[in-house]
mmCIF file of C-alpha atoms and ligand atoms in Angstrom:
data_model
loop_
_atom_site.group_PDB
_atom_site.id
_atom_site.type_symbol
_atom_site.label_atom_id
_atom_site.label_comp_id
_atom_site.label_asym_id
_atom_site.label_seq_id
_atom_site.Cartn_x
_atom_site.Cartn_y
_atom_site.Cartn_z
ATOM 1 C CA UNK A 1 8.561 30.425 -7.690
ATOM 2 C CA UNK A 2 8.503 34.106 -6.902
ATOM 3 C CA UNK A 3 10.064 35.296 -9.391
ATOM 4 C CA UNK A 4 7.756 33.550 -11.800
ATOM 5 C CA UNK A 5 4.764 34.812 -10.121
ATOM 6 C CA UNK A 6 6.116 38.617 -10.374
ATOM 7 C CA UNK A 7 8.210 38.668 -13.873
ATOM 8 C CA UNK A 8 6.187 35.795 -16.331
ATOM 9 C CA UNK A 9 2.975 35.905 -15.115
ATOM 10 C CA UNK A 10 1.737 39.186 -16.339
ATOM 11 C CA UNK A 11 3.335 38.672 -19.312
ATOM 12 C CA UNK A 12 1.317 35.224 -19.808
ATOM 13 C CA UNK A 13 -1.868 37.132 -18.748
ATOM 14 C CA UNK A 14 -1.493 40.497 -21.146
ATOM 15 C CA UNK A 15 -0.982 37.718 -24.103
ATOM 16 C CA UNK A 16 -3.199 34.735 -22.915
ATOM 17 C CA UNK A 17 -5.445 35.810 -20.013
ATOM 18 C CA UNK A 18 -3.780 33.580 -17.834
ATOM 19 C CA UNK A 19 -5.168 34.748 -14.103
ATOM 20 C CA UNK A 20 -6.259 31.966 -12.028
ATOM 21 C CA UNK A 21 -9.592 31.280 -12.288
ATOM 22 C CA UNK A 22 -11.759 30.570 -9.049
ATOM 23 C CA UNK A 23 -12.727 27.007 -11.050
ATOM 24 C CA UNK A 24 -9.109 26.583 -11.495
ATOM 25 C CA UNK A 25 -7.981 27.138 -8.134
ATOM 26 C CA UNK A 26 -10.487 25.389 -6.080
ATOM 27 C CA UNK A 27 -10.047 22.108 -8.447
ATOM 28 C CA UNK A 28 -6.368 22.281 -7.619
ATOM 29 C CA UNK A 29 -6.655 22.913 -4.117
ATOM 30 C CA UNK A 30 -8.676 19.913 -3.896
ATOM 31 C CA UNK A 31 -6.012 18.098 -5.293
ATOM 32 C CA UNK A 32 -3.212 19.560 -2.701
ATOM 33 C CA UNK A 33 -5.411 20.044 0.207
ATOM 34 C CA UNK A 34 -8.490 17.498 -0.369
ATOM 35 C CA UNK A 35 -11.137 18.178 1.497
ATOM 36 C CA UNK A 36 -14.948 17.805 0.181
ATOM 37 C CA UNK A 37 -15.088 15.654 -3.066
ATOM 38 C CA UNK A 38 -12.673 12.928 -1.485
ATOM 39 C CA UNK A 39 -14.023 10.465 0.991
ATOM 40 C CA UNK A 40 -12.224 11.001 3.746
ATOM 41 C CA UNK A 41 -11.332 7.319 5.500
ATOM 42 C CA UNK A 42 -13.362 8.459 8.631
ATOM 43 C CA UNK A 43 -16.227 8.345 6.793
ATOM 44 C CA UNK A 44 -16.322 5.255 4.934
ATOM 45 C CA UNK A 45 -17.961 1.753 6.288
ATOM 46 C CA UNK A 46 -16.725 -1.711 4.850
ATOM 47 C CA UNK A 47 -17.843 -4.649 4.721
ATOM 48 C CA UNK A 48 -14.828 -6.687 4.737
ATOM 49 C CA UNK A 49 -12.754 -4.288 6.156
ATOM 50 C CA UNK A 50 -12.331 -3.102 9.942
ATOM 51 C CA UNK A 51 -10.310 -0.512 10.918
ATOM 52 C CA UNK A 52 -9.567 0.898 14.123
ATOM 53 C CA UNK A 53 -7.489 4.278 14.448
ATOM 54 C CA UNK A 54 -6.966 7.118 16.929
ATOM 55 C CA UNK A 55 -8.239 8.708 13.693
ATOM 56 C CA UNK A 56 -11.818 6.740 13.732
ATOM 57 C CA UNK A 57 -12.438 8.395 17.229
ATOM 58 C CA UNK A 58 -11.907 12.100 16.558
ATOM 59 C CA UNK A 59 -15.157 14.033 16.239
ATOM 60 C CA UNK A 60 -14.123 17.173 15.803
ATOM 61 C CA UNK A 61 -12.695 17.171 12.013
ATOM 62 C CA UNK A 62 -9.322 18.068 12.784
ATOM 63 C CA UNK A 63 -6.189 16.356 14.329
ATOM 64 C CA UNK A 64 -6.745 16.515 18.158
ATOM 65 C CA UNK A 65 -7.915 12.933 18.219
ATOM 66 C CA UNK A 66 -4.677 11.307 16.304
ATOM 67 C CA UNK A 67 -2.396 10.016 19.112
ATOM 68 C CA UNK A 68 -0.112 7.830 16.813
ATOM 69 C CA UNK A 69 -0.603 8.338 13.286
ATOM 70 C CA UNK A 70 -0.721 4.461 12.611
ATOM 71 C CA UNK A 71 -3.844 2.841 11.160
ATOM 72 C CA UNK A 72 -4.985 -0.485 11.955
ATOM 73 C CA UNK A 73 -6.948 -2.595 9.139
ATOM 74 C CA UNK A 74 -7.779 -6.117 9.420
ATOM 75 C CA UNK A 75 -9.184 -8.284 6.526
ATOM 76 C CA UNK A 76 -12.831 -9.035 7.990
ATOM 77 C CA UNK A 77 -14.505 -12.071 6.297
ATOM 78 C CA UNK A 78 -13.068 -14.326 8.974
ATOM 79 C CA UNK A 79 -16.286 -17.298 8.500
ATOM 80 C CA UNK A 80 -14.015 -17.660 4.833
ATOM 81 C CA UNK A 81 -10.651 -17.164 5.676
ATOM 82 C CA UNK A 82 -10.890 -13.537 4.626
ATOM 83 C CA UNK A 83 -10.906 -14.666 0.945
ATOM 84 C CA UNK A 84 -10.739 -11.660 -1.317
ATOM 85 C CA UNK A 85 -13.951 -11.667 -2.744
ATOM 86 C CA UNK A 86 -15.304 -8.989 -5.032
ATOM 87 C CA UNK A 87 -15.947 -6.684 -2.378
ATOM 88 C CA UNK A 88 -13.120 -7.054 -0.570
ATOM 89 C CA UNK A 89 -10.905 -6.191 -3.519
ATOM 90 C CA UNK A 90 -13.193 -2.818 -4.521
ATOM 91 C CA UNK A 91 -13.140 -1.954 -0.407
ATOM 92 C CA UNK A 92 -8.799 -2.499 -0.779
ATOM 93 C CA UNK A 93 -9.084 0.039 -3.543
ATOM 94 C CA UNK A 94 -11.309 2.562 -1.621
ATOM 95 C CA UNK A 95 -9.070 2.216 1.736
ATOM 96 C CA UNK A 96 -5.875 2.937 -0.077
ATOM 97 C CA UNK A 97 -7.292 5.790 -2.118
ATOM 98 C CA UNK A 98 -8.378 7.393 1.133
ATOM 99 C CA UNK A 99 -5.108 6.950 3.030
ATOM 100 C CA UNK A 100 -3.554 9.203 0.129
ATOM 101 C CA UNK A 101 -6.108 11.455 1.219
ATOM 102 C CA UNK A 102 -5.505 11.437 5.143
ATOM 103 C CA UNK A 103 -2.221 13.048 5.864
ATOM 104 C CA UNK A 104 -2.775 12.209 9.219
ATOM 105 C CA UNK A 105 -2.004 8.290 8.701
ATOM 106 C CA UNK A 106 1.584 7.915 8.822
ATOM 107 C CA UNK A 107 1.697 3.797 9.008
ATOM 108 C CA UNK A 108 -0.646 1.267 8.530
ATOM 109 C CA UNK A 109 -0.730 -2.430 9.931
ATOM 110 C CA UNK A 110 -2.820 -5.119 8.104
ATOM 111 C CA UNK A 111 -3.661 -8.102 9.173
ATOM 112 C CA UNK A 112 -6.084 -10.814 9.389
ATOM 113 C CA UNK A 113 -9.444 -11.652 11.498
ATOM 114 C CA UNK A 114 -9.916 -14.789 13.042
ATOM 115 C CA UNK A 115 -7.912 -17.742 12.149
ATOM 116 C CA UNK A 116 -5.532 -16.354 9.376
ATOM 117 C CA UNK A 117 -4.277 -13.677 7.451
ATOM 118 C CA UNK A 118 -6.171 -14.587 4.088
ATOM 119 C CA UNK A 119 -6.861 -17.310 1.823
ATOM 120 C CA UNK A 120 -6.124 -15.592 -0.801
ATOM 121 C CA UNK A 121 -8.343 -14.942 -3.852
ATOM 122 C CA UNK A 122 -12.350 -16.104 -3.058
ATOM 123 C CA UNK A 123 -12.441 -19.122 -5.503
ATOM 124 C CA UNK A 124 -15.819 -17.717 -6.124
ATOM 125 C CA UNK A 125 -14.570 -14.919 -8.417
ATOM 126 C CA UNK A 126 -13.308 -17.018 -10.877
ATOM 127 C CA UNK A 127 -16.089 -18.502 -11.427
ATOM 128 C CA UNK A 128 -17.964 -15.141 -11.585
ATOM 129 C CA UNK A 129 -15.244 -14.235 -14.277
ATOM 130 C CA UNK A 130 -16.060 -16.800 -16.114
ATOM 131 C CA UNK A 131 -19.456 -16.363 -16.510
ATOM 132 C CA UNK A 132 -19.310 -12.763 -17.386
ATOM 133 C CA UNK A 133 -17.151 -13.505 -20.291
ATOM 134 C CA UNK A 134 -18.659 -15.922 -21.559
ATOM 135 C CA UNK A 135 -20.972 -13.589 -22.233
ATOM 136 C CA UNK A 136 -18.935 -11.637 -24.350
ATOM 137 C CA UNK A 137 -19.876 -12.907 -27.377
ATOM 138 C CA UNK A 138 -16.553 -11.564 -29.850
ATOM 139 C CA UNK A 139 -13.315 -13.046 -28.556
ATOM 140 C CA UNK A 140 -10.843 -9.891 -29.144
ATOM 141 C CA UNK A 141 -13.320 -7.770 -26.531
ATOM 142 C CA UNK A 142 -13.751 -11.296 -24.407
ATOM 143 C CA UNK A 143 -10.063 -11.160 -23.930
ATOM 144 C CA UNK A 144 -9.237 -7.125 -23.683
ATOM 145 C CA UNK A 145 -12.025 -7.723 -20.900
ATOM 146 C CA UNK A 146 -10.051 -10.157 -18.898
ATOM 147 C CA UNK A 147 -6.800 -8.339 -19.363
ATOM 148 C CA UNK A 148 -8.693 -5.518 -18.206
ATOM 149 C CA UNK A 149 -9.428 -7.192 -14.789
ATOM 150 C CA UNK A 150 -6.035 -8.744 -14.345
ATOM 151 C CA UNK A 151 -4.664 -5.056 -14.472
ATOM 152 C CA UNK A 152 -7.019 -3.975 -12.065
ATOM 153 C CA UNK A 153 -6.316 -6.994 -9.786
ATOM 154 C CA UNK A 154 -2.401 -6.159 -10.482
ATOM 155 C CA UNK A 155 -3.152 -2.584 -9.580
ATOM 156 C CA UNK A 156 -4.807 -2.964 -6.256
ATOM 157 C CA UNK A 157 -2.542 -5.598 -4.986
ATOM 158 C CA UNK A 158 0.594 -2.901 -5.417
ATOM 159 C CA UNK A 159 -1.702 -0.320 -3.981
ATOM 160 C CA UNK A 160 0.845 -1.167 -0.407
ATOM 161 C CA UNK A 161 3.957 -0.398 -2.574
ATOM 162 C CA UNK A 162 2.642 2.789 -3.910
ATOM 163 C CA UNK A 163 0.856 4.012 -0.779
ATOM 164 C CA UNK A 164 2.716 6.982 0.311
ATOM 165 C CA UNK A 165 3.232 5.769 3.919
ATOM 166 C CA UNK A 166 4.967 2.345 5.132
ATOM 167 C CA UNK A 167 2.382 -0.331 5.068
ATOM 168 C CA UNK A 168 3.086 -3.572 7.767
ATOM 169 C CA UNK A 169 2.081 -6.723 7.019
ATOM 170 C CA UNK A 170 1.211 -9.078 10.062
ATOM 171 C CA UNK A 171 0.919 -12.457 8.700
ATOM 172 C CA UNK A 172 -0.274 -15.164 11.335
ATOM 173 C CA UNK A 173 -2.786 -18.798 10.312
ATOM 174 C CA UNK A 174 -3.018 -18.813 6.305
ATOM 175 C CA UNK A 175 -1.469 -16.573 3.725
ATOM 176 C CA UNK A 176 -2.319 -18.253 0.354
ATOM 177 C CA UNK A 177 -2.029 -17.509 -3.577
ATOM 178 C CA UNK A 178 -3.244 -13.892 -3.619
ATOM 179 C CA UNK A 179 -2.398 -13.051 -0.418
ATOM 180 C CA UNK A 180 1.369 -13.733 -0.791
ATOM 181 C CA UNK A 181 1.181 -11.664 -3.622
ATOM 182 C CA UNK A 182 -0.516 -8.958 -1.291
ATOM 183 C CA UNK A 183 2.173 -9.488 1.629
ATOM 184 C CA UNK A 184 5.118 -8.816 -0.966
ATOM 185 C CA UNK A 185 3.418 -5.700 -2.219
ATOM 186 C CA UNK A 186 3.944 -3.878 1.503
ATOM 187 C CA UNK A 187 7.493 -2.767 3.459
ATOM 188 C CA UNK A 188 7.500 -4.862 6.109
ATOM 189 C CA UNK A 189 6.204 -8.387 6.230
ATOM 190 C CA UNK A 190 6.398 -9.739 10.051
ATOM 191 C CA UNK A 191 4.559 -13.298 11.266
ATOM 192 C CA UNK A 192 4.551 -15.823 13.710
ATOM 193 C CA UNK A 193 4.884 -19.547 13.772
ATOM 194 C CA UNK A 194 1.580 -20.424 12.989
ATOM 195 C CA UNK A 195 1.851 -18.705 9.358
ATOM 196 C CA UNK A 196 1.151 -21.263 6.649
ATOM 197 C CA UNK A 197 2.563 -19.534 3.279
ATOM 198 C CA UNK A 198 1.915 -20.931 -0.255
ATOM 199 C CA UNK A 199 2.716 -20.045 -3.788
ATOM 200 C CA UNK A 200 -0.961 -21.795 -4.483
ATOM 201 C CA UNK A 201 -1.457 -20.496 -8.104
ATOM 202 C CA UNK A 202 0.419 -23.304 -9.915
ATOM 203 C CA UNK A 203 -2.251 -26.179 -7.801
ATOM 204 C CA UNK A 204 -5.156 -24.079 -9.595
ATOM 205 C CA UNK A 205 -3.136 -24.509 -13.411
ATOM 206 C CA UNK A 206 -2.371 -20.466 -13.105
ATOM 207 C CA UNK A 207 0.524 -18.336 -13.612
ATOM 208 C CA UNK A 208 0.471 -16.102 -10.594
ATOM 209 C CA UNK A 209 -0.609 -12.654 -12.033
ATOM 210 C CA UNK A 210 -1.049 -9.895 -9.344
ATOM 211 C CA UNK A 211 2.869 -9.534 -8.078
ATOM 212 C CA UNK A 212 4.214 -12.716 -6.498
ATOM 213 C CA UNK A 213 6.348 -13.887 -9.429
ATOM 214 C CA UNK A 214 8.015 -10.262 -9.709
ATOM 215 C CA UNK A 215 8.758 -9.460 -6.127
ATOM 216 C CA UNK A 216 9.125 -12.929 -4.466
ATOM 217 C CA UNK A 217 12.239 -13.496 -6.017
ATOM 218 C CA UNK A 218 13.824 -9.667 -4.888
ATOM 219 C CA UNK A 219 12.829 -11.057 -1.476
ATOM 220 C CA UNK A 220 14.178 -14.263 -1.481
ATOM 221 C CA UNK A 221 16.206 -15.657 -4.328
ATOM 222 C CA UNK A 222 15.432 -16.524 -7.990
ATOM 223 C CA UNK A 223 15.565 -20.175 -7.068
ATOM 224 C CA UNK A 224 13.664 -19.906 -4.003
ATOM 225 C CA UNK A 225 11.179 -18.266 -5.473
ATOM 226 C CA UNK A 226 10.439 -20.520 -8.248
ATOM 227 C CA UNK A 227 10.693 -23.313 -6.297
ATOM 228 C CA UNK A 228 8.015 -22.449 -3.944
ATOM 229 C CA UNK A 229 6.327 -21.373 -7.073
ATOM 230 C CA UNK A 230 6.738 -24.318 -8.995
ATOM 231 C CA UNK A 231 5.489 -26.879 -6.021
ATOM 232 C CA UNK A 232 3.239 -24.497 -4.550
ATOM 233 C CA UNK A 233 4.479 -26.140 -0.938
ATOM 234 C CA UNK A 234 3.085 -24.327 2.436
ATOM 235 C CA UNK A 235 5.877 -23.393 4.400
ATOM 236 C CA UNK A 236 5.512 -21.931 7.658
ATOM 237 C CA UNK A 237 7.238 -18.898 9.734
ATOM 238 C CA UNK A 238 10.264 -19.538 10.508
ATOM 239 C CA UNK A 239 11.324 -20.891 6.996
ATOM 240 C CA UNK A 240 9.769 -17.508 5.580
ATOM 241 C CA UNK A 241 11.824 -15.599 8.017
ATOM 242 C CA UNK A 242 15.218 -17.649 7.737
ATOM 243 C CA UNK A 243 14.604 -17.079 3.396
ATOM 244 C CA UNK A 244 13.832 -13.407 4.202
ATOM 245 C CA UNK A 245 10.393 -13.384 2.957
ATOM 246 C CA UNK A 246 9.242 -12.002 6.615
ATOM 247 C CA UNK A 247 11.637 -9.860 9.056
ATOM 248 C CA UNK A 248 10.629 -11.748 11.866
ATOM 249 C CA UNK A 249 8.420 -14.720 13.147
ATOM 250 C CA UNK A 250 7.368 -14.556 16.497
ATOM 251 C CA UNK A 251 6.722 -17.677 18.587
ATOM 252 C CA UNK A 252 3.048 -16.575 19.408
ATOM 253 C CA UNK A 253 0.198 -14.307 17.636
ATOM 254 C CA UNK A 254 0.270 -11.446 20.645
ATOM 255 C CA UNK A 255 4.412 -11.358 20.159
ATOM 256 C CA UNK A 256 3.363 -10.617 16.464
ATOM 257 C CA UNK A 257 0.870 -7.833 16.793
ATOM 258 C CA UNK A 258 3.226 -6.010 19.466
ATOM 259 C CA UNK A 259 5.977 -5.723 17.156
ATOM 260 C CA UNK A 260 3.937 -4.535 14.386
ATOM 261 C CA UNK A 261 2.076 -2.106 16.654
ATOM 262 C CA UNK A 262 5.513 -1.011 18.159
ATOM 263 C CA UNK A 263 7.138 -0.797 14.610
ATOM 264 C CA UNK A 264 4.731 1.840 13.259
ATOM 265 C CA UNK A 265 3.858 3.775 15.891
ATOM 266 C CA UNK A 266 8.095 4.375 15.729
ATOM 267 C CA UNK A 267 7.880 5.167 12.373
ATOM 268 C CA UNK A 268 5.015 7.160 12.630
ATOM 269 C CA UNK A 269 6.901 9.647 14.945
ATOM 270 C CA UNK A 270 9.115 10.663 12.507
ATOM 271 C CA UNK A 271 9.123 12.961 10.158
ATOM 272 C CA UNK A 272 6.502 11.884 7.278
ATOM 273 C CA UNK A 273 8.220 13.905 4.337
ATOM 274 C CA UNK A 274 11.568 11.685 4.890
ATOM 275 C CA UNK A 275 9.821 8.403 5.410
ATOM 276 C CA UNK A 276 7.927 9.327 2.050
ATOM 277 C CA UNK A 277 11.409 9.866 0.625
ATOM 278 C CA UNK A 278 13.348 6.582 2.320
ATOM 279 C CA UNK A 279 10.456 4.606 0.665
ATOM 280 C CA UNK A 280 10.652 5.990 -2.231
ATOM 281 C CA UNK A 281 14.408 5.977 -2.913
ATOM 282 C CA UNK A 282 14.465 2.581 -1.621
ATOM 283 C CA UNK A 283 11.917 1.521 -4.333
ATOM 284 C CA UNK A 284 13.567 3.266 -6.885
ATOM 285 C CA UNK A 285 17.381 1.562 -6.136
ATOM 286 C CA UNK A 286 15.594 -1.799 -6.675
ATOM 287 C CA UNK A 287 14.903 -1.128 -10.074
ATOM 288 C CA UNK A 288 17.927 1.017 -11.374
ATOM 289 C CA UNK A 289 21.345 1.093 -11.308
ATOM 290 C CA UNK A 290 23.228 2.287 -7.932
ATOM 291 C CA UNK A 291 24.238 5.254 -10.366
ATOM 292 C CA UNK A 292 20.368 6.319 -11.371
ATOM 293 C CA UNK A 293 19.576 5.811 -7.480
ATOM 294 C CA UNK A 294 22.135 7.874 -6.474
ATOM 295 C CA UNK A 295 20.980 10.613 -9.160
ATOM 296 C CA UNK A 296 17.898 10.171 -7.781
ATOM 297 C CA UNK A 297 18.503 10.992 -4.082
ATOM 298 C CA UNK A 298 20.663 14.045 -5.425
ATOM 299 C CA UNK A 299 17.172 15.855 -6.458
ATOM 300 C CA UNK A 300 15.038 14.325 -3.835
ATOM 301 C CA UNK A 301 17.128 15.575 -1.408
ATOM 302 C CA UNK A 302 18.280 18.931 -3.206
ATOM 303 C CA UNK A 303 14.162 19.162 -3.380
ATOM 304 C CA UNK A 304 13.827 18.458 -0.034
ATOM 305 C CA UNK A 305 16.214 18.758 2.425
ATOM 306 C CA UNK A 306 15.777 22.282 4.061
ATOM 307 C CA UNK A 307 12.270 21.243 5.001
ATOM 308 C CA UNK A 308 10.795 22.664 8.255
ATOM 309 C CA UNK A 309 11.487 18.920 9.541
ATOM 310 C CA UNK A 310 15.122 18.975 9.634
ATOM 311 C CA UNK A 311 15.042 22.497 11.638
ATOM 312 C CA UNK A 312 12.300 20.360 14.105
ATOM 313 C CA UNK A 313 14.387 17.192 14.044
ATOM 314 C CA UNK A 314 18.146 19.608 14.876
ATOM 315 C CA UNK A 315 15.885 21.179 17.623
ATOM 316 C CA UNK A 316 14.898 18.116 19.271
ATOM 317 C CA UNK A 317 18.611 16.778 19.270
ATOM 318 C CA UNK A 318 19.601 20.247 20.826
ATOM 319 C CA UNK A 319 16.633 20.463 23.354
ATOM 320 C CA UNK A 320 16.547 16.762 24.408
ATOM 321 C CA UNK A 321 13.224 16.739 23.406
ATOM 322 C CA UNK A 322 10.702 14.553 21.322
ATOM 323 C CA UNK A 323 10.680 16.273 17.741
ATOM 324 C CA UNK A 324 6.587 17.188 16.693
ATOM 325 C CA UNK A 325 6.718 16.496 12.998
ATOM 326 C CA UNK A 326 3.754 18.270 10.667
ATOM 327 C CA UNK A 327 1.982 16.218 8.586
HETATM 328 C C1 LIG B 401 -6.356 -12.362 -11.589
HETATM 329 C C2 LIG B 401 -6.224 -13.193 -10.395
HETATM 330 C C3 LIG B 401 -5.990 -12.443 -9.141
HETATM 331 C C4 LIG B 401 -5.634 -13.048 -8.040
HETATM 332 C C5 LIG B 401 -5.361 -14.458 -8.003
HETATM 333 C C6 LIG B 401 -5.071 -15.107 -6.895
HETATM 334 C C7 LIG B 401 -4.831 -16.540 -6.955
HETATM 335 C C8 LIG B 401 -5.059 -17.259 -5.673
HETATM 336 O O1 LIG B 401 -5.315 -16.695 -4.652
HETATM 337 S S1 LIG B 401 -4.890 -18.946 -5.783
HETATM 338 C C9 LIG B 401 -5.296 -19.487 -4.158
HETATM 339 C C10 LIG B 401 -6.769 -19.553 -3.905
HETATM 340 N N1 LIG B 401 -6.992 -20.088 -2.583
HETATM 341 C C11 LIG B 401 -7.041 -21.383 -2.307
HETATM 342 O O2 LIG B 401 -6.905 -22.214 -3.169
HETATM 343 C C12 LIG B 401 -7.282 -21.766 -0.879
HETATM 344 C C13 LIG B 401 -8.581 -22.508 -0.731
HETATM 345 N N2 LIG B 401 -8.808 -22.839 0.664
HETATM 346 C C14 LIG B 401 -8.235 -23.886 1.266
HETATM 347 O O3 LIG B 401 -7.470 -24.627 0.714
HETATM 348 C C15 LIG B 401 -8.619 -24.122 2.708
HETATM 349 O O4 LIG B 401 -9.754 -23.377 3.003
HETATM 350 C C16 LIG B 401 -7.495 -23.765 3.708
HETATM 351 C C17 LIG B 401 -6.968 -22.344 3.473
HETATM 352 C C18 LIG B 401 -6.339 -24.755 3.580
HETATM 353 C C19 LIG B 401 -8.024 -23.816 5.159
HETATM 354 O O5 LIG B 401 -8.628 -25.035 5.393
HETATM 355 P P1 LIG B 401 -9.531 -25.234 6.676
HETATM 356 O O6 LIG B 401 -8.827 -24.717 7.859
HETATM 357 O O7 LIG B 401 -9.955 -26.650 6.695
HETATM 358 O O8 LIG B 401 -10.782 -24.274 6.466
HETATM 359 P P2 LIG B 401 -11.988 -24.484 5.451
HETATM 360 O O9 LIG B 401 -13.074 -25.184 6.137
HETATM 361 O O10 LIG B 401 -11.505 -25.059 4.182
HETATM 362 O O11 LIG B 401 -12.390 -22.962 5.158
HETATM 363 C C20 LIG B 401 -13.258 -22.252 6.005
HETATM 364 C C21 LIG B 401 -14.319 -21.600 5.171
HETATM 365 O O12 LIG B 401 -13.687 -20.673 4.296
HETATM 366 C C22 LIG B 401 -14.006 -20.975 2.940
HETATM 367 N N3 LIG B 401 -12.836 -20.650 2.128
HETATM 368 C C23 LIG B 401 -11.556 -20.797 2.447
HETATM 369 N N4 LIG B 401 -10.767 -20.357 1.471
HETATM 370 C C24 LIG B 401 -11.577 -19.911 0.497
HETATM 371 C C25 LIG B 401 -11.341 -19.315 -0.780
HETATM 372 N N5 LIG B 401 -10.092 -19.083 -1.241
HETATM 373 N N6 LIG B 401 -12.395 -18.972 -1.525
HETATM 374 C C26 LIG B 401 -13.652 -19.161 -1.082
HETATM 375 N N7 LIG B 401 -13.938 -19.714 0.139
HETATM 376 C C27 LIG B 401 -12.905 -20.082 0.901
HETATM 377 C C28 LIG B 401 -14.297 -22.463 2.961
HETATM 378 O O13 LIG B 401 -15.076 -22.816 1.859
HETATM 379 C C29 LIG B 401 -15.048 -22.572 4.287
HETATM 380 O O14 LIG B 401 -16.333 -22.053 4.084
HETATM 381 P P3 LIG B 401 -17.633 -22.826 4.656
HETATM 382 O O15 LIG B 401 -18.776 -21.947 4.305
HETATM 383 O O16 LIG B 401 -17.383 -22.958 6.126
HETATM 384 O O17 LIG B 401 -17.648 -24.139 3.978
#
């Protein structure tokens, strides 16, 4: 890096007036270090969103009010079962844009208001889909229009997988159609007994679109998969933990909630630049070979190894004492 800034620079700038413009610069920086053009998550309200944070209580704009880097959302339309409606999708998209921008979230926890985790997609919007294209009166743009929305749908829904922090899933009362496909999208699924999974899609005549049918069976078997996809059958906690669709179902709701708070605050306290890296190489093996993920962790790790956290983390080993990871 130095040695490009003192040998090729100049040379760029004699033949191409390369010097960093103050436009340049500042657009960048916002891009490394956002501060003013992105919303920062503090700021935003939802409507069918509610988060609570150590992060929600600081008033002074920097980090002296995070305790625990974890973040706490619950899907809040709890009168319908926390059915994604229109809003609720748009509000997902907002949240997870804004935890890219908070460096100070290092986990997040979703779960559900009231009696369930969701009911999956508000059968509402379908028939709001509907009518908007049959307004579209030429049939090619009728159709790029709905692939359109699928894709945004699809991209939302994996918004968990490519967050850049773990994302725990606390699944208790319903978890239908969409919201399965939502569940297998994050790290760490975790329920309790009363969790009432279903494949629902096929019971509506629909090929589940949004991620179920491509992750379900990683989870839990190619035959599993389609066979809660073909019948669309609830099945409750302890069958989704004993197929390995959830890491553990607890007996009761408060059981749940512990573990998941527990779980991220621990992986909240370490350091965030490896945790970005674990979930990343671990996301990477599943789709490659064991050779291409091995590659792989040869230049994430050549990148990033000597990082200011492994001096903190050999430190803490020598002095006995808690490491303090840096965003
Ligand atoms: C491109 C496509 C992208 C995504 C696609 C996703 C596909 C899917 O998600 S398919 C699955 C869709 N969901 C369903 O089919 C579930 C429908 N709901 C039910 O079957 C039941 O509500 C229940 C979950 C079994 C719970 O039953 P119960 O305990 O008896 O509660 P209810 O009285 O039925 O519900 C309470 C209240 O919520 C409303 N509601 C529940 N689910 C939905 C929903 N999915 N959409 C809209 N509204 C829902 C229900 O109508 C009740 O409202 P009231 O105003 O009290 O009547």
């Amino acid at each position: 890096m130095a040695f490009v800034a003192r040998r090729v620079q100049p040379l760029l700038r004699r033949r191409y007036s390369t010097a960093p413009t103050p436009s340049n610069l500042s657009l960048l920086r916002e891009w490394v270090q956002p501060t003013a053009s992105v919303t920062k998550l503090q700021d935003l309200r939802f409507e069918t969103l509610a988060i609570t944070s150590s992060l929600m209580a600081k008033s002074d704009g920097g980090n002296a009010g995070v305790v625990d880097g974890v973040l706490n959302v619950r899907l809040h339309r709890p009168a319908k079962l926390n059915a994604f409606d229109m809003t609720m999708w748009n509000e997902l998209d907002v949240l997870f844009q804004a935890i890219e921008h908070t460096p100070e979230v290092r986990a997040v926890v979703i779960r559900g208001e009231g009696r369930g985790f969701s009911s999956g997609m508000d059968l509402g919007v379908f028939a709001a889909m509907q009518e908007l294209l049959m307004s579209i009166e030429c049939e090619g743009r009728k159709r790029e229009a709905l692939l359109g929305v699928i894709a945004r749908f699809q991209r939302i829904i994996s918004a968990p997988e490519r967050c850049r922090v773990p994302v725990i899933a606390a699944v208790h009362g319903s978890c239908i159609g969409g919201a399965v496909d939502f569940v297998t999208a994050c790290d760490i699924r975790l329920c309790d007994a009363s969790a009432e999974f279903s494949v629902k899609e096929v019971d509506l005549a629909i090929v589940a679109d949004v991620g179920t049918l491509q992750r379900l069976p990683n989870l839990v078997g190619e035959q599993r998969a389609k066979e809660l996809s073909y019948t669309g059958r609830s099945f409750f906690g302890d069958e989704a933990a004993a197929m390995g669709l959830v890491l553990k179902s607890h007996a009761d709701t408060s059981g749940l909630f512990e573990h998941a708070a527990a779980l991220a605050k621990t992986i909240a306290a370490k350091s965030p630049l490896t945790i970005r890296g674990v979930k990343k190489v671990v996301q990477y093996q599943r789709d490659h070979s064991t050779q291409d993920s091995l590659d792989q962790v040869q230049l994430w790790n050549s990148a990033m190894l000597y990082s200011n956290d492994l001096a903190e983390a050999m430190t803490a080993m020598a002095t006995r004492k808690p490491p303090q990871f840096k965003d």
